[in-house]
């Protein structure tokens, strides 16, 4: 969440930047500033009361020693009244702080200056393009028909066992999934990311820490009996490793990668754009996460973008990078770059990765900090990115690499699959 200090120092700037996301923050910012004035006034009164209590407590002992018991009893009565008053002030102080925190949790992150203005995905900016879009024959099949033809993905079986959006991967389809997972993890390891295997469910505190709560309750699967959430991305458990942690500056950056299944309800999704693997309720992904000093975070963001670009180049897929406009960004992000690959049979671009810098927004919620050489404590910057999400990668690989003989597997995956063609 935004820091109270940043809001107080430059409220008009905060309001202006949040306007880029289409969020009108003026009323909330005004309310927070007024509540903070109340909080500071209450804190002053509590401090004064506590100081007075200390003086009175000391005087009771002196009065008792001098034999002035009646006076001592009067002071005790005064102390009791003052304690009661202080308790009321403390309760009011806690209530005021809770109000401030609740408002802060519901204000999104401010987009950085590089974020373009815009309301929808149509306003995103194409920053970079690479690869060659293959020319397929007119009778080229979309991936859902290819999957049936070669018996590698079974959607009907998924519906039978679970429901729509939960496919079965079969035979070479399952091996292709596993090959991509291992390839992405190996490439992340080569790039210096330390692999972790996290839990696939998290508690409410973890959801709040990374900003999925209170923003995305409708998209997350909630295990109500245990009050746990199935993760929408490995970002959540991996970033929460550093919740309530003070990291020595010499240990930064922290670079982690993790494979996980991901669950998203995607309520209201329908139509041709969600056919096949285009949108699922459960899918596999390898995530990269970085914890950085603020001055290093944008250089780290460029490294992460280069890493994802390198994966797509090795897979031989046509790609482009979008710099998201304010209206298309997530609640928590300061800047986001989406990677899309071209699906030749569908003749459309499919998002396969989002790489984001959250600056100090998540770190403030997480209390993720570092200690510098002068022993001073500062908020870290957090970043994460998909490297990569599998379903649409598989869709593009199947469609773009189809031949009369079968689907050709990219060279980089063959050591993992054990075969070079799906036939």
CSV table of N, CA, C and O in Angstrom, one decimal, residues 175-176 178-180 182-183 186-187 190 314-315 409-421:
chain,number,residue,atom,x,y,z
A,175,UNK,N,3.8,-34.8,-21.5
A,175,UNK,CA,5.2,-34.7,-21.6
A,175,UNK,C,5.6,-33.3,-22.0
A,175,UNK,O,6.6,-32.7,-21.6
A,176,UNK,N,4.9,-32.7,-23.0
A,176,UNK,CA,5.2,-31.3,-23.4
A,176,UNK,C,5.0,-30.3,-22.3
A,176,UNK,O,5.8,-29.4,-22.1
A,178,UNK,N,5.3,-31.0,-19.0
A,178,UNK,CA,6.5,-31.2,-18.1
A,178,UNK,C,7.8,-30.6,-18.7
A,178,UNK,O,8.6,-30.1,-18.0
A,179,UNK,N,7.9,-30.8,-20.0
A,179,UNK,CA,9.2,-30.3,-20.6
A,179,UNK,C,9.2,-28.8,-20.5
A,179,UNK,O,10.3,-28.2,-20.2
A,180,UNK,N,8.1,-28.1,-20.7
A,180,UNK,CA,8.1,-26.6,-20.6
A,180,UNK,C,8.4,-26.2,-19.2
A,180,UNK,O,9.2,-25.2,-19.0
A,182,UNK,N,10.1,-27.7,-16.9
A,182,UNK,CA,11.5,-27.9,-16.6
A,182,UNK,C,12.4,-27.0,-17.3
A,182,UNK,O,13.4,-26.5,-16.8
A,183,UNK,N,12.1,-26.7,-18.6
A,183,UNK,CA,12.9,-25.8,-19.4
A,183,UNK,C,12.9,-24.4,-18.8
A,183,UNK,O,14.0,-23.8,-18.6
A,186,UNK,N,14.9,-24.4,-15.5
A,186,UNK,CA,16.4,-24.5,-15.8
A,186,UNK,C,16.9,-23.2,-16.3
A,186,UNK,O,18.0,-22.8,-15.9
A,187,UNK,N,16.2,-22.5,-17.2
A,187,UNK,CA,16.6,-21.2,-17.7
A,187,UNK,C,16.7,-20.2,-16.6
A,187,UNK,O,17.6,-19.3,-16.6
A,190,UNK,N,19.8,-20.8,-14.5
A,190,UNK,CA,21.0,-20.3,-15.2
A,190,UNK,C,21.1,-18.8,-15.1
A,190,UNK,O,22.2,-18.2,-15.1
A,314,UNK,N,14.0,-18.6,-27.9
A,314,UNK,CA,14.5,-20.0,-27.9
A,314,UNK,C,13.4,-20.9,-28.4
A,314,UNK,O,13.6,-21.9,-29.0
A,315,UNK,N,12.1,-20.6,-28.0
A,315,UNK,CA,11.0,-21.4,-28.5
A,315,UNK,C,10.6,-21.1,-29.9
A,315,UNK,O,9.8,-21.8,-30.5
A,409,UNK,N,8.4,-30.2,-32.5
A,409,UNK,CA,8.8,-29.6,-31.2
A,409,UNK,C,10.0,-28.8,-31.4
A,409,UNK,O,11.0,-29.1,-32.0
A,410,UNK,N,10.1,-27.6,-30.7
A,410,UNK,CA,11.3,-26.7,-30.8
A,410,UNK,C,12.5,-27.5,-30.3
A,410,UNK,O,12.4,-28.3,-29.4
A,411,UNK,N,13.6,-27.1,-30.9
A,411,UNK,CA,14.9,-27.8,-30.6
A,411,UNK,C,15.2,-27.7,-29.1
A,411,UNK,O,15.7,-28.7,-28.5
A,412,UNK,N,14.9,-26.6,-28.4
A,412,UNK,CA,15.3,-26.4,-27.0
A,412,UNK,C,14.5,-27.3,-26.1
A,412,UNK,O,14.9,-27.6,-24.9
A,413,UNK,N,13.4,-27.9,-26.5
A,413,UNK,CA,12.5,-28.7,-25.7
A,413,UNK,C,12.8,-30.2,-25.9
A,413,UNK,O,12.4,-31.0,-25.1
A,414,UNK,N,13.5,-30.6,-27.0
A,414,UNK,CA,13.6,-32.0,-27.3
A,414,UNK,C,14.3,-32.8,-26.2
A,414,UNK,O,14.0,-34.0,-26.0
A,415,UNK,N,15.4,-32.2,-25.6
A,415,UNK,CA,16.0,-33.0,-24.5
A,415,UNK,C,15.1,-33.3,-23.4
A,415,UNK,O,15.3,-34.3,-22.6
A,416,UNK,N,14.0,-32.5,-23.2
A,416,UNK,CA,13.1,-32.7,-22.1
A,416,UNK,C,11.9,-33.6,-22.5
A,416,UNK,O,11.4,-34.4,-21.7
A,417,UNK,N,11.5,-33.5,-23.8
A,417,UNK,CA,10.3,-34.3,-24.2
A,417,UNK,C,10.7,-35.7,-24.6
A,417,UNK,O,9.9,-36.7,-24.4
A,418,UNK,N,11.9,-35.9,-25.1
A,418,UNK,CA,12.3,-37.2,-25.6
A,418,UNK,C,11.8,-37.5,-27.0
A,418,UNK,O,12.0,-38.6,-27.5
A,419,UNK,N,11.1,-36.6,-27.6
A,419,UNK,CA,10.7,-36.7,-29.0
A,419,UNK,C,10.7,-35.4,-29.7
A,419,UNK,O,10.7,-34.3,-29.0
A,420,UNK,N,10.7,-35.4,-31.0
A,420,UNK,CA,10.8,-34.1,-31.7
A,420,UNK,C,9.6,-33.8,-32.6
A,420,UNK,O,9.6,-32.8,-33.3
A,421,UNK,N,8.6,-34.7,-32.5
A,421,UNK,CA,7.4,-34.4,-33.2
A,421,UNK,C,6.2,-35.1,-32.5
A,421,UNK,O,6.4,-36.2,-31.9
